[in-house]
Every structure is written in structure tokens, then in C-alpha cells.
Amino acid sequence: MTDHTDHHAPEGLRTRGTVVVMPGRGETRATYGRLAARLAADAYRVRVVDAPDPEAGGSGAPDGTDATLTRFGALLAEAVDGTAGPGDVTEPVVLLGADVGAAALAANLGRTGRLPGGRRPDAVVLAGLPGRTTTAVGTWDEELDVRTSCPAHRGTLSDDAAVRRGSLGEALPDALLTAAYEAELDMPVLFLVGDTDPLADRDALARTAKSLPRARLSVVRGARHDVLNDVQHRSVAAEIVTFLETLREGLVPVVAVETSPW
């Protein structure tokens, strides 16, 4: 079983669903403590697992090949099944990935639409899905500038000795990105991308989102690569919660604006 961190709904509230979070390059589970706590406060069961290694190797890293994606999928399925309470896993089950986590999720689900064991997630959130462009990060401050302008998030990354510095300068396997962008996902998908993310391929994201039957591409104004943890993190979390709640309503928005001057 991959290591994980769990966040539970407040005591006395009925759990509204399950969210499994897969971090991105260089990140740890601690990177997503703020997001997980916020989703859990809205009565969702949240499990943050370890980030996948972007390089093919002995750990079964998701390089885009069937063998490594199968191993990745098995670990992910085990993580989901491990959230079961007295009955079963609380639905809807939503998989959320950032950076390489987003690429690995999309590539894996693009093969069969299901996790090993047959579980089909109810929806997927893909945040900061990178393009094929790499950016020289150089110093740690330069990498932080690519990631975020949020002082709290910069501090979280800098203070975490387990964060792998320089990771954003490493290109992801081309086979993995091809599988991610060409994945035929038939479940609801929410893409999140910062409009100042230097690692994003906005045109490719738009093409992929438009090619899917139930996908939304949400662009976060002023956000950089770590779109889930940048200064707009409150609004991004609200967008995710809105998506989660919409799943319960057959994708019909709960709130509709009738009139507004803005």
C-alpha cells in the first residue's frame, strides 16, 4: 500500500463523497494539507497519496507503458478501497491529480475507464496537466516562481525537506503525455490550469477538453503551475467543491446566475 494521509469530514456530518489526491513532481503529501483540509471541512473524505515518480524505473513509475500504468492503477485502486468505512467507499469517488499525478491518472483511465478491480471513478480533476515544454528552473527561487506566488505555499515547499527540488525541470516521458492527452475519458472531467503557468499547453488542453463528452476547462486568472495551491487557492477549492456538488445533481449546476452586472 502506498503511504497516504487521511482527512475526514467533521464529526456528526454525513460524508458526501471520496476524493483521492495524487501530487505532482517533487511534491509530498504535506503539500496538499491545506486543500485536503478545506475539502474535508465540506464533508468529503480525502486521502492524499504519494506522488508518482515521473521516470520509468524499478518502482513502477508511470512512463506511459501498459506495465507501469497497470502497477500505478493497482496502487491507486488500493488507495481508494482503503477509504472504505463500515459499509463501502463513500460515493461519488473522485480522483484528483496535479502535474504528473494528473498525467498518470488520465493515461491510466484512458485505457479502460476503470481502475484494476473494476471500480469506475465517478469523476476526475486534472490540475496543472503539463505540456511538453520544459522550463529551466535553475535555483530554488526560480522553481518557486514557476510554481506559485503564494507566500504560504512557498513556505510549505521550502520548509519540507522531502520536497524534491529541481523536479520541474525534468521532462515527463513523452509516452505518458501522449496517453494523457489522448485519453478518451467518458466520466465528468474538470481541468484546472493557471493562465500564467509556463509549463502548460493551453491549446492542447482546450483541444482535449473539447474532444471529451463531459469535460470542463477552468482557467484560473493569475495562477502559476501549482494551480491548486497558488494565491487563488480559495477560489480553486470552491470550483472543485462546486464540481463535486454538481456531480450529485447529474451535472446540473446547483446555482444559476439569473442577472448580474458583472
Short mmCIF file of C-alpha atoms in Angstrom, two decimals:
data_model
loop_
_atom_site.label_atom_id
_atom_site.label_comp_id
_atom_site.label_asym_id
_atom_site.label_seq_id
_atom_site.Cartn_x
_atom_site.Cartn_y
_atom_site.Cartn_z
CA MET A 1 0.00 0.00 0.00
CA THR A 2 1.33 3.40 -0.88
CA ASP A 3 1.73 5.81 2.01
CA HIS A 4 -1.13 8.20 2.49
CA THR A 5 -2.60 10.93 4.67
CA ASP A 6 -6.31 10.92 5.51
CA HIS A 7 -8.66 13.83 6.16
CA HIS A 8 -12.17 13.15 7.43
CA ALA A 9 -15.45 15.01 7.43
CA PRO A 10 -16.29 16.85 10.67
CA GLU A 11 -17.78 14.63 13.34
CA GLY A 12 -21.53 14.40 13.11
CA LEU A 13 -21.75 15.20 9.39
CA ARG A 14 -22.56 12.64 6.74
CA THR A 15 -19.63 12.10 4.37
CA ARG A 16 -20.60 13.39 0.94
CA GLY A 17 -18.02 11.58 -1.19
CA THR A 18 -14.43 10.40 -1.50
CA VAL A 19 -11.56 12.34 -3.07
CA VAL A 20 -8.15 10.72 -3.63
CA VAL A 21 -5.38 13.24 -4.36
CA MET A 22 -2.24 12.43 -6.35
CA PRO A 23 0.51 15.11 -6.00
CA GLY A 24 2.86 16.29 -8.73
CA ARG A 25 6.59 16.35 -9.36
CA GLY A 26 8.72 16.90 -6.29
CA GLU A 27 5.72 17.34 -4.01
CA THR A 28 4.81 15.44 -0.86
CA ARG A 29 1.54 14.68 0.85
CA ALA A 30 2.14 17.69 3.10
CA THR A 31 1.93 19.94 0.05
CA TYR A 32 -1.81 19.25 -0.12
CA GLY A 33 -2.69 19.57 3.56
CA ARG A 34 -4.44 22.91 3.07
CA LEU A 35 -6.55 21.75 0.12
CA ALA A 36 -7.41 18.43 1.77
CA ALA A 37 -8.48 20.12 4.98
CA ARG A 38 -10.71 22.52 3.08
CA LEU A 39 -12.43 19.72 1.12
CA ALA A 40 -12.80 17.66 4.28
CA ALA A 41 -14.41 20.62 6.04
CA ASP A 42 -17.12 20.41 3.37
CA ALA A 43 -17.74 16.80 4.47
CA TYR A 44 -15.67 14.95 1.88
CA ARG A 45 -13.39 12.04 2.77
CA VAL A 46 -9.97 12.98 1.38
CA ARG A 47 -6.92 10.73 1.03
CA VAL A 48 -3.62 12.17 -0.24
CA VAL A 49 -1.20 9.55 -1.57
CA ASP A 50 2.45 9.78 -2.54
CA ALA A 51 3.36 11.37 -5.86
CA PRO A 52 4.33 9.01 -8.68
CA ASP A 53 7.93 9.02 -9.85
CA PRO A 54 7.89 10.50 -13.38
CA GLU A 55 10.79 8.36 -14.55
CA ALA A 56 10.46 4.75 -15.63
CA GLY A 57 12.24 2.53 -13.19
CA GLY A 58 12.15 -0.15 -10.58
CA SER A 59 9.36 1.47 -8.55
CA GLY A 60 6.83 1.00 -11.36
CA ALA A 61 6.76 4.68 -12.29
CA PRO A 62 4.09 5.78 -14.81
CA ASP A 63 6.07 6.22 -18.02
CA GLY A 64 3.06 5.61 -20.25
CA THR A 65 3.66 1.92 -20.94
CA ASP A 66 0.94 -0.61 -20.15
CA ALA A 67 3.01 -2.36 -17.50
CA THR A 68 3.83 0.71 -15.44
CA LEU A 69 0.33 2.17 -15.81
CA THR A 70 -1.10 -1.13 -14.59
CA ARG A 71 1.10 -1.02 -11.49
CA PHE A 72 0.18 2.60 -10.89
CA GLY A 73 -3.51 1.79 -11.30
CA ALA A 74 -3.27 -1.07 -8.81
CA LEU A 75 -1.75 1.22 -6.17
CA LEU A 76 -4.43 3.82 -6.84
CA ALA A 77 -7.22 1.24 -6.61
CA GLU A 78 -5.82 0.05 -3.30
CA ALA A 79 -5.75 3.62 -2.03
CA VAL A 80 -9.42 4.13 -2.98
CA ASP A 81 -10.53 0.82 -1.47
CA GLY A 82 -8.68 1.67 1.74
CA THR A 83 -11.04 4.60 2.35
CA ALA A 84 -13.98 2.22 2.95
CA GLY A 85 -15.94 2.79 6.11
CA PRO A 86 -18.29 0.36 7.87
CA GLY A 87 -20.11 -0.17 4.58
CA ASP A 88 -18.19 0.63 1.42
CA VAL A 89 -16.30 3.51 -0.14
CA THR A 90 -18.49 6.61 0.01
CA GLU A 91 -19.54 7.74 -3.46
CA PRO A 92 -19.07 9.71 -5.57
CA VAL A 93 -15.43 8.69 -5.90
CA VAL A 94 -13.34 11.45 -7.47
CA LEU A 95 -9.67 11.19 -8.42
CA LEU A 96 -7.69 14.43 -8.33
CA GLY A 97 -4.20 14.68 -9.81
CA ALA A 98 -1.73 17.52 -10.18
CA ASP A 99 1.11 17.77 -12.70
CA VAL A 100 2.50 14.23 -13.21
CA GLY A 101 -0.30 12.97 -10.96
CA ALA A 102 -2.82 14.39 -13.44
CA ALA A 103 -0.97 12.87 -16.39
CA ALA A 104 -0.77 9.46 -14.73
CA LEU A 105 -4.47 9.48 -13.80
CA ALA A 106 -5.60 10.45 -17.30
CA ALA A 107 -3.28 7.96 -19.00
CA ASN A 108 -4.37 5.12 -16.74
CA LEU A 109 -8.11 5.74 -17.02
CA GLY A 110 -7.81 6.31 -20.76
CA ARG A 111 -7.08 2.62 -21.26
CA THR A 112 -10.21 1.06 -19.75
CA GLY A 113 -12.04 3.83 -17.90
CA ARG A 114 -11.70 1.78 -14.71
CA LEU A 115 -9.20 1.01 -12.00
CA PRO A 116 -7.90 -2.53 -11.52
CA GLY A 117 -10.63 -4.47 -9.76
CA GLY A 118 -13.33 -2.85 -11.85
CA ARG A 119 -14.09 0.32 -9.90
CA ARG A 120 -15.03 3.20 -12.16
CA PRO A 121 -14.41 6.65 -10.66
CA ASP A 122 -17.36 8.99 -10.83
CA ALA A 123 -15.22 11.92 -11.96
CA VAL A 124 -11.67 13.18 -12.37
CA VAL A 125 -9.99 16.52 -11.63
CA LEU A 126 -6.81 17.18 -13.62
CA ALA A 127 -4.89 20.21 -12.34
CA GLY A 128 -1.79 21.68 -13.93
CA LEU A 129 -1.54 18.98 -16.58
CA PRO A 130 1.83 19.86 -18.15
CA GLY A 131 2.62 20.16 -21.81
CA ARG A 132 5.80 19.01 -23.47
CA THR A 133 7.58 22.30 -22.88
CA THR A 134 10.20 22.27 -20.15
CA THR A 135 11.43 25.30 -18.26
CA ALA A 136 14.91 25.68 -16.83
CA VAL A 137 14.27 26.23 -13.14
CA GLY A 138 17.88 26.86 -12.08
CA THR A 139 17.78 27.98 -8.45
CA TRP A 140 15.14 27.05 -5.91
CA ASP A 141 13.75 30.59 -6.02
CA GLU A 142 13.35 30.27 -9.78
CA GLU A 143 11.50 26.98 -9.36
CA LEU A 144 9.25 28.56 -6.75
CA ASP A 145 8.47 31.36 -9.21
CA VAL A 146 7.30 28.76 -11.73
CA ARG A 147 5.21 27.04 -9.09
CA THR A 148 3.47 29.79 -7.15
CA SER A 149 3.32 33.36 -5.92
CA CYS A 150 1.57 32.36 -2.67
CA PRO A 151 3.87 33.12 0.29
CA ALA A 152 2.32 30.38 2.45
CA HIS A 153 2.71 27.75 -0.26
CA ARG A 154 6.29 28.85 -0.98
CA GLY A 155 7.00 28.42 2.72
CA THR A 156 5.38 24.99 2.83
CA LEU A 157 7.52 23.80 -0.07
CA SER A 158 10.72 25.38 1.25
CA ASP A 159 10.30 24.04 4.76
CA ASP A 160 9.59 20.47 3.65
CA ALA A 161 12.90 18.61 3.46
CA ALA A 162 11.22 15.82 1.47
CA VAL A 163 10.28 18.09 -1.44
CA ARG A 164 12.49 17.18 -4.39
CA ARG A 165 13.97 20.44 -5.63
CA GLY A 166 14.66 20.85 -9.34
CA SER A 167 11.95 18.37 -10.29
CA LEU A 168 10.00 20.77 -12.50
CA GLY A 169 12.99 20.99 -14.83
CA GLU A 170 12.68 17.27 -15.64
CA ALA A 171 10.69 16.42 -18.76
CA LEU A 172 7.89 13.89 -18.38
CA PRO A 173 8.01 10.80 -20.60
CA ASP A 174 6.50 11.59 -24.00
CA ALA A 175 4.51 8.34 -23.97
CA LEU A 176 2.87 9.37 -20.70
CA LEU A 177 1.85 12.79 -22.01
CA THR A 178 0.56 11.32 -25.27
CA ALA A 179 -1.54 8.80 -23.36
CA ALA A 180 -2.86 11.54 -21.07
CA TYR A 181 -3.85 13.98 -23.81
CA GLU A 182 -5.36 11.27 -26.00
CA ALA A 183 -7.25 9.55 -23.18
CA GLU A 184 -10.91 9.02 -24.06
CA LEU A 185 -12.44 9.74 -20.67
CA ASP A 186 -16.19 9.29 -20.57
CA MET A 187 -16.67 10.36 -16.94
CA PRO A 188 -17.00 14.04 -15.95
CA VAL A 189 -13.61 15.75 -16.03
CA LEU A 190 -12.62 19.11 -14.57
CA PHE A 191 -9.38 20.55 -15.98
CA LEU A 192 -7.77 23.33 -13.94
CA VAL A 193 -4.92 25.45 -15.29
CA GLY A 194 -3.33 28.75 -14.35
CA ASP A 195 -3.26 31.34 -17.11
CA THR A 196 0.37 32.19 -16.26
CA ASP A 197 1.54 28.56 -15.99
CA PRO A 198 4.73 28.37 -18.11
CA LEU A 199 4.53 24.56 -18.23
CA ALA A 200 1.00 24.39 -19.61
CA ASP A 201 -0.02 23.86 -23.23
CA ARG A 202 -3.33 25.74 -23.22
CA ASP A 203 -4.13 24.91 -26.85
CA ALA A 204 -3.61 21.19 -26.27
CA LEU A 205 -5.69 21.34 -23.09
CA ALA A 206 -8.53 23.08 -24.91
CA ARG A 207 -8.47 20.51 -27.72
CA THR A 208 -8.52 17.64 -25.25
CA ALA A 209 -11.34 19.16 -23.19
CA LYS A 210 -13.44 19.82 -26.30
CA SER A 211 -12.91 16.25 -27.51
CA LEU A 212 -14.40 14.75 -24.34
CA PRO A 213 -18.15 14.36 -23.84
CA ARG A 214 -18.28 15.74 -20.28
CA ALA A 215 -15.27 17.95 -19.65
CA ARG A 216 -14.83 21.49 -18.39
CA LEU A 217 -11.65 23.55 -18.68
CA SER A 218 -11.42 26.18 -15.94
CA VAL A 219 -8.65 28.77 -16.29
CA VAL A 220 -7.51 30.50 -13.10
CA ARG A 221 -6.56 34.12 -13.62
CA GLY A 222 -3.02 34.91 -12.47
CA ALA A 223 -2.26 31.38 -11.27
CA ARG A 224 1.02 29.63 -11.97
CA HIS A 225 1.79 25.91 -12.24
CA ASP A 226 0.71 24.85 -8.74
CA VAL A 227 -2.85 25.94 -9.52
CA LEU A 228 -4.31 24.10 -6.51
CA ASN A 229 -2.03 25.94 -4.10
CA ASP A 230 -1.42 29.39 -5.57
CA VAL A 231 -2.82 32.64 -4.13
CA GLN A 232 -6.20 31.80 -5.69
CA HIS A 233 -6.45 28.56 -3.69
CA ARG A 234 -9.74 29.54 -2.03
CA SER A 235 -11.46 30.14 -5.36
CA VAL A 236 -9.93 26.98 -6.83
CA ALA A 237 -11.14 24.90 -3.89
CA ALA A 238 -14.58 26.45 -4.33
CA GLU A 239 -14.54 25.45 -8.00
CA ILE A 240 -13.69 21.88 -7.01
CA VAL A 241 -16.43 21.76 -4.37
CA THR A 242 -18.91 23.17 -6.89
CA PHE A 243 -17.89 20.40 -9.29
CA LEU A 244 -18.26 17.76 -6.56
CA GLU A 245 -21.72 19.04 -5.65
CA THR A 246 -22.76 19.20 -9.30
CA LEU A 247 -21.93 15.50 -9.66
CA ARG A 248 -24.71 14.81 -7.19
CA GLU A 249 -27.16 16.70 -9.41
CA GLY A 250 -26.46 14.99 -12.73
CA LEU A 251 -24.05 17.80 -13.74
CA VAL A 252 -26.84 20.37 -13.47
CA PRO A 253 -25.38 23.43 -11.70
CA VAL A 254 -26.76 23.96 -8.23
CA VAL A 255 -26.54 27.73 -8.58
CA ALA A 256 -27.51 29.56 -11.77
CA VAL A 257 -26.97 33.31 -12.21
CA GLU A 258 -30.17 34.93 -13.43
CA THR A 259 -28.99 38.52 -13.61
CA SER A 260 -25.79 40.30 -12.69
CA PRO A 261 -23.92 43.48 -13.62
CA TRP A 262 -20.59 41.61 -13.53
#
